[in-house]
């Protein structure tokens, strides 16, 4: 297991900017408003041949509200997991009472601590001497925004870490959870992991970022990506942090291997559920529709069949969908989520031999030939499968314009009947014999 490095500190001292700088990408949302980061954000990083997992945490303060208490608990849990702790302070503000309180907490955990004084690019550096009073050793001056001092900091952080020997072939399956606010995505994440990874609240919008968490089931590695709830575009203030949260959710879909589309089983499928499913479909990602809160559904004979029929009606554009009914509250059928994710990923990765594929298409054409258009009839010479994830099939024909969309659908259904592509979209392309 890679060493874990936790970043802690008060709100708005630059922790998220620092994690973006270390990881080399925008892992965390950065905003001048304190408290934007709430959950723990994970990023796999490397420095001079040494790999580690970086955890960004919400700012620790002493506010009495439930969210602030949950943020503090999340941060302290990260410290417990960590091999090294990066304690970030702000040289512009100097040593604040909150810094002293955090330093006292960290000393009790008896972990290696790297004291970082951030924002040192434009402030009076004389203030740095005050930070010796925290009793955590020599502070390291950095500017997370401009990158100065970050290399020295990482040298100190990684000095006891082993060199990496990974060959890159054991990439874990990444699974993103998407859906409207308050359908239970974060609760599902916590239940899957077996501990409170994401803050759960009845307040919509508690999760603000796309949060990656590695975990293992029966010896198999996965990465779970919890995303912010996606509201209708017209309901989102263009100037708000939520706008960036939704953008990160969309980006999470694009980088995930499999997407779990989480819905509230106690509510009818809504227009927004359809739009989120459409986003996943258009991204070409294998997916599973999750009917969460199944424990709260009033059940009678045919309840599940009725809900499935409702899905078929609203998700007609992705008739290949598969669904799982679960309860994040009780843990009912939670294990089915990784099983279903594995299955749809297997289907999306399926490659059919050219011989089998051409036999199948030949039989389908013999059963139902293309309809003539303007006195000409389409001829299919052969078909191949050049790609997977999603599966792509290329048909060589005499004239692509002669293939009606209804016949394209007929060919897709023929392939799906013969081979299991449940849960994954597929692409059919038609080209003339001389085209590539």
Short mmCIF file of C-alpha atoms in Angstrom, two decimals:
data_model
loop_
_atom_site.label_atom_id
_atom_site.label_comp_id
_atom_site.label_asym_id
_atom_site.label_seq_id
_atom_site.Cartn_x
_atom_site.Cartn_y
_atom_site.Cartn_z
CA UNK A 1 0.00 0.00 0.00
CA UNK A 2 1.27 3.46 -0.87
CA UNK A 3 2.23 5.77 2.02
CA UNK A 4 -0.54 8.23 2.88
CA UNK A 5 0.13 11.95 3.32
CA UNK A 6 -2.60 14.07 4.94
CA UNK A 7 -2.83 17.86 4.51
CA UNK A 8 -4.49 19.67 7.43
CA UNK A 9 -4.94 23.24 8.59
CA UNK A 10 -7.45 26.01 9.18
CA UNK A 11 -9.92 27.03 6.46
CA UNK A 12 -8.52 29.06 3.54
CA UNK A 13 -4.81 28.65 4.24
CA UNK A 14 -4.27 27.16 0.76
CA UNK A 15 -4.52 23.41 1.32
CA UNK A 16 -6.48 22.72 -1.88
CA UNK A 17 -4.12 24.90 -3.94
CA UNK A 18 -1.22 22.91 -2.51
CA UNK A 19 -2.75 19.53 -3.37
CA UNK A 20 -3.37 20.74 -6.94
CA UNK A 21 0.25 21.87 -7.13
CA UNK A 22 1.63 18.56 -5.81
CA UNK A 23 -0.61 16.35 -7.95
CA UNK A 24 -0.10 18.44 -11.10
CA UNK A 25 -3.81 18.67 -11.83
CA UNK A 26 -6.96 20.29 -10.45
CA UNK A 27 -7.96 17.68 -7.90
CA UNK A 28 -9.68 20.16 -5.59
CA UNK A 29 -11.90 23.18 -6.18
CA UNK A 30 -10.11 26.39 -5.19
CA UNK A 31 -12.09 29.45 -4.14
CA UNK A 32 -11.49 32.49 -1.94
CA UNK A 33 -14.52 31.52 0.15
CA UNK A 34 -13.45 29.54 3.26
CA UNK A 35 -14.88 26.05 3.70
CA UNK A 36 -15.17 25.02 0.05
CA UNK A 37 -13.45 21.68 0.76
CA UNK A 38 -15.56 19.56 3.13
CA UNK A 39 -14.81 15.91 2.43
CA UNK A 40 -11.44 14.22 2.18
CA UNK A 41 -10.03 14.40 -1.36
CA UNK A 42 -7.55 11.73 -2.48
CA UNK A 43 -4.90 11.98 -5.22
CA UNK A 44 -2.17 9.53 -6.25
CA UNK A 45 1.13 11.42 -6.52
CA UNK A 46 4.81 10.77 -7.26
CA UNK A 47 7.98 12.61 -6.30
CA UNK A 48 11.44 11.53 -7.44
CA UNK A 49 10.35 7.94 -8.01
CA UNK A 50 8.42 7.68 -4.74
CA UNK A 51 4.64 7.18 -4.91
CA UNK A 52 2.18 8.22 -2.22
CA UNK A 53 -1.51 9.00 -1.76
CA UNK A 54 -2.29 12.59 -0.83
CA UNK A 55 -5.37 13.48 1.22
CA UNK A 56 -6.76 17.02 1.22
CA UNK A 57 -9.10 17.72 4.14
CA UNK A 58 -11.58 20.42 5.04
CA UNK A 59 -10.43 23.32 7.16
CA UNK A 60 -10.49 22.62 10.91
CA UNK A 61 -12.30 25.23 12.94
CA UNK A 62 -14.30 25.27 16.16
CA UNK A 63 -17.72 26.16 14.72
CA UNK A 64 -20.60 24.41 16.42
CA UNK A 65 -22.65 23.45 13.36
CA UNK A 66 -22.95 19.82 12.25
CA UNK A 67 -21.06 20.30 8.99
CA UNK A 68 -18.03 21.86 10.76
CA UNK A 69 -17.95 19.04 13.30
CA UNK A 70 -18.09 16.46 10.49
CA UNK A 71 -15.29 18.25 8.62
CA UNK A 72 -13.10 18.19 11.74
CA UNK A 73 -13.81 14.49 12.29
CA UNK A 74 -12.93 13.75 8.64
CA UNK A 75 -9.64 15.64 8.99
CA UNK A 76 -8.68 13.82 12.18
CA UNK A 77 -9.56 10.46 10.60
CA UNK A 78 -7.17 11.35 7.76
CA UNK A 79 -4.42 12.07 10.31
CA UNK A 80 -4.99 8.62 11.83
CA UNK A 81 -4.51 7.00 8.40
CA UNK A 82 -1.47 9.07 7.45
CA UNK A 83 2.19 8.13 7.42
CA UNK A 84 3.13 11.84 7.32
CA UNK A 85 1.07 14.96 8.04
CA UNK A 86 1.53 18.28 6.23
CA UNK A 87 0.30 21.07 8.52
CA UNK A 88 -0.42 24.18 6.41
CA UNK A 89 -0.43 27.69 7.90
CA UNK A 90 -0.67 31.19 6.39
CA UNK A 91 2.32 33.54 6.75
CA UNK A 92 0.13 36.55 5.92
CA UNK A 93 -2.11 35.93 8.92
CA UNK A 94 0.67 34.77 11.21
CA UNK A 95 0.11 32.24 13.98
CA UNK A 96 -3.61 32.15 14.80
CA UNK A 97 -5.29 30.54 17.84
CA UNK A 98 -6.64 27.85 15.51
CA UNK A 99 -3.09 26.96 14.46
CA UNK A 100 -2.08 26.48 18.08
CA UNK A 101 -5.08 24.24 18.70
CA UNK A 102 -4.32 22.08 15.63
CA UNK A 103 -0.64 21.81 16.60
CA UNK A 104 -1.66 20.53 20.03
CA UNK A 105 -3.95 17.92 18.45
CA UNK A 106 -1.23 16.76 16.04
CA UNK A 107 1.34 16.31 18.79
CA UNK A 108 -1.02 13.86 20.50
CA UNK A 109 -1.14 11.68 17.36
CA UNK A 110 2.64 11.22 17.40
CA UNK A 111 2.99 11.29 13.59
CA UNK A 112 5.81 12.84 11.53
CA UNK A 113 4.72 16.42 10.83
CA UNK A 114 5.95 18.77 8.13
CA UNK A 115 5.09 22.35 9.10
CA UNK A 116 4.38 24.43 5.98
CA UNK A 117 4.06 28.22 5.98
CA UNK A 118 2.11 29.03 2.80
CA UNK A 119 1.60 32.24 0.79
CA UNK A 120 5.23 33.23 1.39
CA UNK A 121 5.61 34.84 -2.03
CA UNK A 122 4.20 38.27 -1.21
CA UNK A 123 4.12 38.53 2.57
CA UNK A 124 6.60 39.70 5.17
CA UNK A 125 8.80 36.64 5.71
CA UNK A 126 9.85 37.91 9.13
CA UNK A 127 6.59 36.42 10.43
CA UNK A 128 8.01 32.94 9.87
CA UNK A 129 9.87 33.01 13.17
CA UNK A 130 6.56 33.08 15.04
CA UNK A 131 5.79 29.59 13.69
CA UNK A 132 8.69 28.04 15.61
CA UNK A 133 6.49 28.63 18.66
CA UNK A 134 4.12 25.87 17.50
CA UNK A 135 6.76 23.36 18.63
CA UNK A 136 6.66 21.30 15.42
CA UNK A 137 10.20 21.88 14.21
CA UNK A 138 11.51 24.07 11.42
CA UNK A 139 8.82 25.57 9.18
CA UNK A 140 9.18 25.31 5.40
CA UNK A 141 8.26 28.42 3.40
CA UNK A 142 6.23 27.71 0.26
CA UNK A 143 3.94 29.37 -2.24
CA UNK A 144 1.33 26.83 -3.33
CA UNK A 145 0.08 29.27 -5.95
CA UNK A 146 3.46 29.81 -7.65
CA UNK A 147 5.22 26.57 -6.69
CA UNK A 148 8.21 27.99 -4.82
CA UNK A 149 9.46 25.83 -1.95
CA UNK A 150 7.18 22.89 -2.85
CA UNK A 151 10.13 20.73 -3.94
CA UNK A 152 11.90 21.22 -0.60
CA UNK A 153 8.68 20.37 1.19
CA UNK A 154 8.23 17.14 -0.83
CA UNK A 155 11.84 16.12 -0.18
CA UNK A 156 11.07 16.30 3.54
CA UNK A 157 7.70 14.54 3.19
CA UNK A 158 9.07 11.63 1.12
CA UNK A 159 12.46 11.10 2.75
CA UNK A 160 11.36 7.87 4.43
CA UNK A 161 9.23 6.49 1.59
CA UNK A 162 10.34 3.52 -0.56
CA UNK A 163 11.05 3.81 -4.28
CA UNK A 164 8.15 2.69 -6.48
CA UNK A 165 8.29 -0.71 -8.21
CA UNK A 166 4.84 -0.61 -9.86
CA UNK A 167 4.72 -1.42 -13.58
CA UNK A 168 1.36 0.27 -14.25
CA UNK A 169 -0.45 -2.94 -15.27
CA UNK A 170 -2.60 -3.27 -12.17
CA UNK A 171 -4.83 -0.25 -12.71
CA UNK A 172 -7.90 -0.49 -10.44
CA UNK A 173 -11.41 -0.11 -11.86
CA UNK A 174 -12.68 3.44 -11.28
CA UNK A 175 -16.39 3.77 -10.46
CA UNK A 176 -18.12 7.18 -10.41
CA UNK A 177 -21.43 7.77 -8.62
CA UNK A 178 -23.61 10.47 -10.17
CA UNK A 179 -27.14 11.70 -9.57
CA UNK A 180 -29.29 14.52 -8.30
CA UNK A 181 -28.62 16.03 -4.86
CA UNK A 182 -29.75 13.95 -1.89
CA UNK A 183 -30.33 10.65 -3.66
CA UNK A 184 -27.84 9.02 -1.27
CA UNK A 185 -24.56 8.94 -3.22
CA UNK A 186 -22.37 9.80 -0.24
CA UNK A 187 -24.23 7.32 1.97
CA UNK A 188 -23.59 4.61 -0.62
CA UNK A 189 -19.90 5.51 -0.65
CA UNK A 190 -19.68 5.27 3.14
CA UNK A 191 -21.52 1.93 3.19
CA UNK A 192 -19.30 0.47 0.45
CA UNK A 193 -16.14 1.56 2.25
CA UNK A 194 -17.33 0.58 5.71
CA UNK A 195 -16.51 3.96 7.27
CA UNK A 196 -17.58 7.60 6.95
CA UNK A 197 -15.62 8.71 3.93
CA UNK A 198 -18.04 11.43 2.79
CA UNK A 199 -20.08 13.81 4.91
CA UNK A 200 -23.76 12.92 4.87
CA UNK A 201 -26.37 15.59 5.51
CA UNK A 202 -30.01 16.26 4.64
CA UNK A 203 -28.81 19.59 3.26
CA UNK A 204 -28.58 19.30 -0.54
CA UNK A 205 -25.15 20.16 -1.92
CA UNK A 206 -23.07 18.93 1.03
CA UNK A 207 -20.67 17.17 -1.35
CA UNK A 208 -18.98 19.82 -3.49
CA UNK A 209 -16.12 18.03 -5.18
CA UNK A 210 -15.48 14.78 -7.05
CA UNK A 211 -13.81 12.64 -4.39
CA UNK A 212 -11.59 9.64 -5.29
CA UNK A 213 -11.18 6.86 -2.73
CA UNK A 214 -9.28 3.59 -3.27
CA UNK A 215 -10.81 0.45 -1.73
CA UNK A 216 -10.62 -3.33 -2.06
CA UNK A 217 -13.35 -5.97 -2.33
CA UNK A 218 -12.37 -9.65 -2.22
CA UNK A 219 -8.79 -8.78 -3.11
CA UNK A 220 -9.75 -6.63 -6.13
CA UNK A 221 -8.84 -2.94 -6.17
CA UNK A 222 -11.27 -0.18 -7.09
CA UNK A 223 -11.37 3.61 -7.02
CA UNK A 224 -14.69 5.09 -5.94
CA UNK A 225 -15.54 8.61 -7.13
CA UNK A 226 -18.27 10.40 -5.17
CA UNK A 227 -19.53 13.47 -7.04
CA UNK A 228 -21.56 16.55 -6.24
CA UNK A 229 -25.31 16.35 -6.88
CA UNK A 230 -26.23 17.67 -10.32
CA UNK A 231 -29.18 20.08 -10.33
CA UNK A 232 -30.90 21.55 -13.35
CA UNK A 233 -28.73 24.12 -15.11
CA UNK A 234 -31.27 26.91 -14.65
CA UNK A 235 -31.22 26.37 -10.87
CA UNK A 236 -27.46 26.96 -10.57
CA UNK A 237 -26.02 30.43 -9.95
CA UNK A 238 -23.29 30.96 -12.56
CA UNK A 239 -21.18 32.73 -9.92
CA UNK A 240 -21.42 30.00 -7.30
CA UNK A 241 -19.05 27.20 -6.27
CA UNK A 242 -21.81 24.78 -7.33
CA UNK A 243 -21.14 25.59 -10.99
CA UNK A 244 -17.60 24.23 -10.61
CA UNK A 245 -18.86 21.24 -8.62
CA UNK A 246 -21.11 20.20 -11.50
CA UNK A 247 -18.25 20.68 -13.96
CA UNK A 248 -16.11 18.37 -11.83
CA UNK A 249 -18.93 15.81 -11.73
CA UNK A 250 -19.10 15.82 -15.52
CA UNK A 251 -15.32 15.44 -15.71
CA UNK A 252 -15.55 12.51 -13.25
CA UNK A 253 -17.94 10.72 -15.61
CA UNK A 254 -15.48 11.13 -18.48
CA UNK A 255 -12.50 9.75 -16.54
CA UNK A 256 -14.35 6.88 -14.84
CA UNK A 257 -14.39 3.34 -16.19
CA UNK A 258 -17.94 2.62 -14.95
CA UNK A 259 -20.69 5.00 -13.78
CA UNK A 260 -23.35 4.26 -11.17
CA UNK A 261 -26.39 6.43 -11.91
CA UNK A 262 -27.98 6.81 -8.48
CA UNK A 263 -31.72 7.49 -8.23
CA UNK A 264 -34.17 7.75 -5.33
CA UNK A 265 -36.41 4.67 -5.58
CA UNK A 266 -39.10 6.36 -3.47
CA UNK A 267 -39.56 9.06 -6.13
CA UNK A 268 -40.64 8.88 -9.79
CA UNK A 269 -37.87 9.07 -12.39
CA UNK A 270 -37.50 12.80 -13.14
CA UNK A 271 -36.39 14.82 -16.14
CA UNK A 272 -33.10 15.52 -14.37
CA UNK A 273 -32.53 11.77 -13.82
CA UNK A 274 -33.02 11.33 -17.57
CA UNK A 275 -30.55 14.13 -18.37
CA UNK A 276 -27.89 12.68 -16.08
CA UNK A 277 -28.36 9.24 -17.65
CA UNK A 278 -28.15 10.91 -21.07
CA UNK A 279 -24.82 12.50 -20.13
CA UNK A 280 -23.44 9.09 -19.17
CA UNK A 281 -24.80 7.55 -22.38
CA UNK A 282 -23.31 10.28 -24.58
CA UNK A 283 -19.96 9.84 -22.80
CA UNK A 284 -19.93 6.21 -23.97
CA UNK A 285 -19.54 4.84 -20.45
CA UNK A 286 -20.83 1.48 -19.19
CA UNK A 287 -23.26 2.11 -16.37
CA UNK A 288 -25.60 0.70 -13.75
CA UNK A 289 -28.81 2.42 -12.67
CA UNK A 290 -28.95 2.27 -8.87
CA UNK A 291 -32.37 2.34 -7.21
CA UNK A 292 -31.35 3.58 -3.76
CA UNK A 293 -33.57 3.79 -0.64
CA UNK A 294 -35.28 0.53 -1.67
CA UNK A 295 -35.96 -0.20 2.01
CA UNK A 296 -38.34 2.81 2.09
CA UNK A 297 -40.38 1.68 -0.94
CA UNK A 298 -43.85 0.29 -0.21
CA UNK A 299 -43.75 -3.16 -1.74
CA UNK A 300 -46.35 -5.45 -3.23
CA UNK A 301 -46.36 -8.08 -5.93
CA UNK A 302 -44.59 -6.72 -8.99
CA UNK A 303 -43.07 -3.61 -7.35
CA UNK A 304 -39.62 -4.17 -8.86
CA UNK A 305 -41.09 -5.02 -12.28
CA UNK A 306 -43.15 -1.82 -12.16
CA UNK A 307 -40.05 0.27 -11.35
CA UNK A 308 -38.13 -1.45 -14.15
CA UNK A 309 -40.94 -0.63 -16.59
CA UNK A 310 -40.75 3.00 -15.47
CA UNK A 311 -37.01 3.00 -16.21
CA UNK A 312 -37.63 1.48 -19.64
CA UNK A 313 -40.07 4.27 -20.42
CA UNK A 314 -37.83 7.13 -19.29
CA UNK A 315 -34.51 5.65 -20.45
CA UNK A 316 -35.66 4.43 -23.85
CA UNK A 317 -32.53 5.99 -25.40
CA UNK A 318 -30.38 3.53 -23.41
CA UNK A 319 -32.45 0.36 -23.65
CA UNK A 320 -29.32 -1.61 -22.76
CA UNK A 321 -29.46 -0.37 -19.14
CA UNK A 322 -29.21 -2.68 -16.14
CA UNK A 323 -30.40 -1.79 -12.65
CA UNK A 324 -29.77 -2.78 -9.03
CA UNK A 325 -32.04 -1.99 -6.07
CA UNK A 326 -30.12 -1.23 -2.87
CA UNK A 327 -30.35 0.56 0.46
CA UNK A 328 -27.46 2.69 1.67
CA UNK A 329 -29.17 2.94 5.06
CA UNK A 330 -29.45 -0.80 5.76
CA UNK A 331 -26.72 -2.09 3.47
CA UNK A 332 -29.24 -4.21 1.55
CA UNK A 333 -27.61 -5.67 -1.62
CA UNK A 334 -24.71 -3.19 -1.41
CA UNK A 335 -22.30 -5.94 -2.51
CA UNK A 336 -24.23 -6.11 -5.80
CA UNK A 337 -22.84 -2.70 -6.82
CA UNK A 338 -19.25 -3.83 -7.38
CA UNK A 339 -20.49 -7.08 -8.93
CA UNK A 340 -22.65 -5.13 -11.39
CA UNK A 341 -19.81 -2.69 -12.12
CA UNK A 342 -17.45 -5.58 -12.87
CA UNK A 343 -20.04 -7.16 -15.17
CA UNK A 344 -20.78 -4.06 -17.28
CA UNK A 345 -17.04 -3.33 -17.55
CA UNK A 346 -16.52 -6.90 -18.78
CA UNK A 347 -19.29 -6.36 -21.34
CA UNK A 348 -17.85 -3.02 -22.47
CA UNK A 349 -14.44 -4.69 -22.92
CA UNK A 350 -15.83 -7.64 -24.92
CA UNK A 351 -14.28 -8.17 -28.35
CA UNK A 352 -15.99 -10.37 -30.94
CA UNK A 353 -13.91 -12.20 -33.55
CA UNK A 354 -14.33 -10.96 -37.11
CA UNK A 355 -15.49 -14.38 -38.29
CA UNK A 356 -18.27 -14.68 -35.72
CA UNK A 357 -19.30 -11.08 -36.29
CA UNK A 358 -19.63 -11.50 -40.06
CA UNK A 359 -21.58 -14.75 -39.69
CA UNK A 360 -24.00 -12.98 -37.36
CA UNK A 361 -24.47 -9.96 -39.64
CA UNK A 362 -24.89 -12.22 -42.69
CA UNK A 363 -27.70 -14.08 -40.93
CA UNK A 364 -29.33 -10.81 -39.83
CA UNK A 365 -29.23 -9.40 -43.39
CA UNK A 366 -30.63 -12.65 -44.80
CA UNK A 367 -33.52 -12.45 -42.33
CA UNK A 368 -34.25 -8.77 -43.05
CA UNK A 369 -32.62 -6.98 -45.94
CA UNK A 370 -32.16 -3.19 -46.00
CA UNK A 371 -34.99 -1.27 -47.62
CA UNK A 372 -34.20 0.21 -51.01
CA UNK A 373 -33.90 4.00 -51.09
CA UNK A 374 -34.40 5.90 -54.37
CA UNK A 375 -34.08 2.67 -56.29
CA UNK A 376 -30.81 1.62 -54.61
CA UNK A 377 -30.27 -0.98 -51.91
CA UNK A 378 -27.51 -0.98 -49.30
CA UNK A 379 -24.99 -3.81 -49.47
CA UNK A 380 -22.93 -4.80 -46.43
CA UNK A 381 -19.61 -6.32 -47.45
CA UNK A 382 -18.12 -7.08 -44.03
CA UNK A 383 -17.94 -5.82 -40.44
CA UNK A 384 -15.12 -5.55 -37.90
CA UNK A 385 -14.73 -4.43 -34.30
CA UNK A 386 -11.78 -2.03 -34.02
CA UNK A 387 -12.51 -0.77 -30.51
CA UNK A 388 -13.89 -1.50 -27.06
CA UNK A 389 -15.04 0.58 -24.07
CA UNK A 390 -17.43 1.33 -25.67
CA UNK A 391 -17.55 -1.44 -28.29
CA UNK A 392 -17.26 -0.05 -31.83
CA UNK A 393 -18.35 -1.89 -34.98
CA UNK A 394 -17.42 -0.65 -38.45
CA UNK A 395 -19.51 -1.82 -41.43
CA UNK A 396 -18.06 -1.60 -44.93
CA UNK A 397 -20.96 -0.85 -47.31
CA UNK A 398 -21.50 0.31 -50.88
CA UNK A 399 -22.98 3.65 -49.76
CA UNK A 400 -23.37 4.73 -46.09
CA UNK A 401 -26.23 7.06 -47.04
CA UNK A 402 -28.41 4.04 -47.86
CA UNK A 403 -28.38 2.80 -44.24
CA UNK A 404 -31.55 4.07 -42.54
CA UNK A 405 -31.32 4.69 -38.78
CA UNK A 406 -34.00 2.04 -38.20
CA UNK A 407 -31.84 -0.55 -39.94
CA UNK A 408 -28.85 0.55 -37.89
CA UNK A 409 -30.95 -0.08 -34.78
CA UNK A 410 -31.92 -3.49 -36.18
CA UNK A 411 -28.25 -4.46 -36.61
CA UNK A 412 -27.39 -3.22 -33.10
CA UNK A 413 -30.20 -5.30 -31.62
CA UNK A 414 -28.99 -8.35 -33.57
CA UNK A 415 -25.50 -7.97 -32.07
CA UNK A 416 -26.92 -7.45 -28.58
CA UNK A 417 -29.13 -10.55 -28.85
CA UNK A 418 -26.14 -12.69 -29.81
CA UNK A 419 -23.61 -11.29 -27.33
CA UNK A 420 -23.97 -9.81 -23.85
CA UNK A 421 -23.47 -6.06 -24.08
CA UNK A 422 -25.86 -5.26 -21.22
CA UNK A 423 -25.01 -2.01 -19.45
CA UNK A 424 -22.81 -0.55 -22.18
CA UNK A 425 -23.51 1.69 -25.16
CA UNK A 426 -22.03 0.71 -28.52
CA UNK A 427 -21.11 2.60 -31.65
CA UNK A 428 -21.94 1.49 -35.20
CA UNK A 429 -20.17 3.22 -38.08
CA UNK A 430 -20.81 2.76 -41.79
CA UNK A 431 -18.22 3.60 -44.42
CA UNK A 432 -17.69 3.02 -48.14
CA UNK A 433 -15.15 0.44 -49.20
CA UNK A 434 -12.54 3.08 -49.96
CA UNK A 435 -13.07 4.99 -46.70
CA UNK A 436 -11.08 4.52 -43.50
#
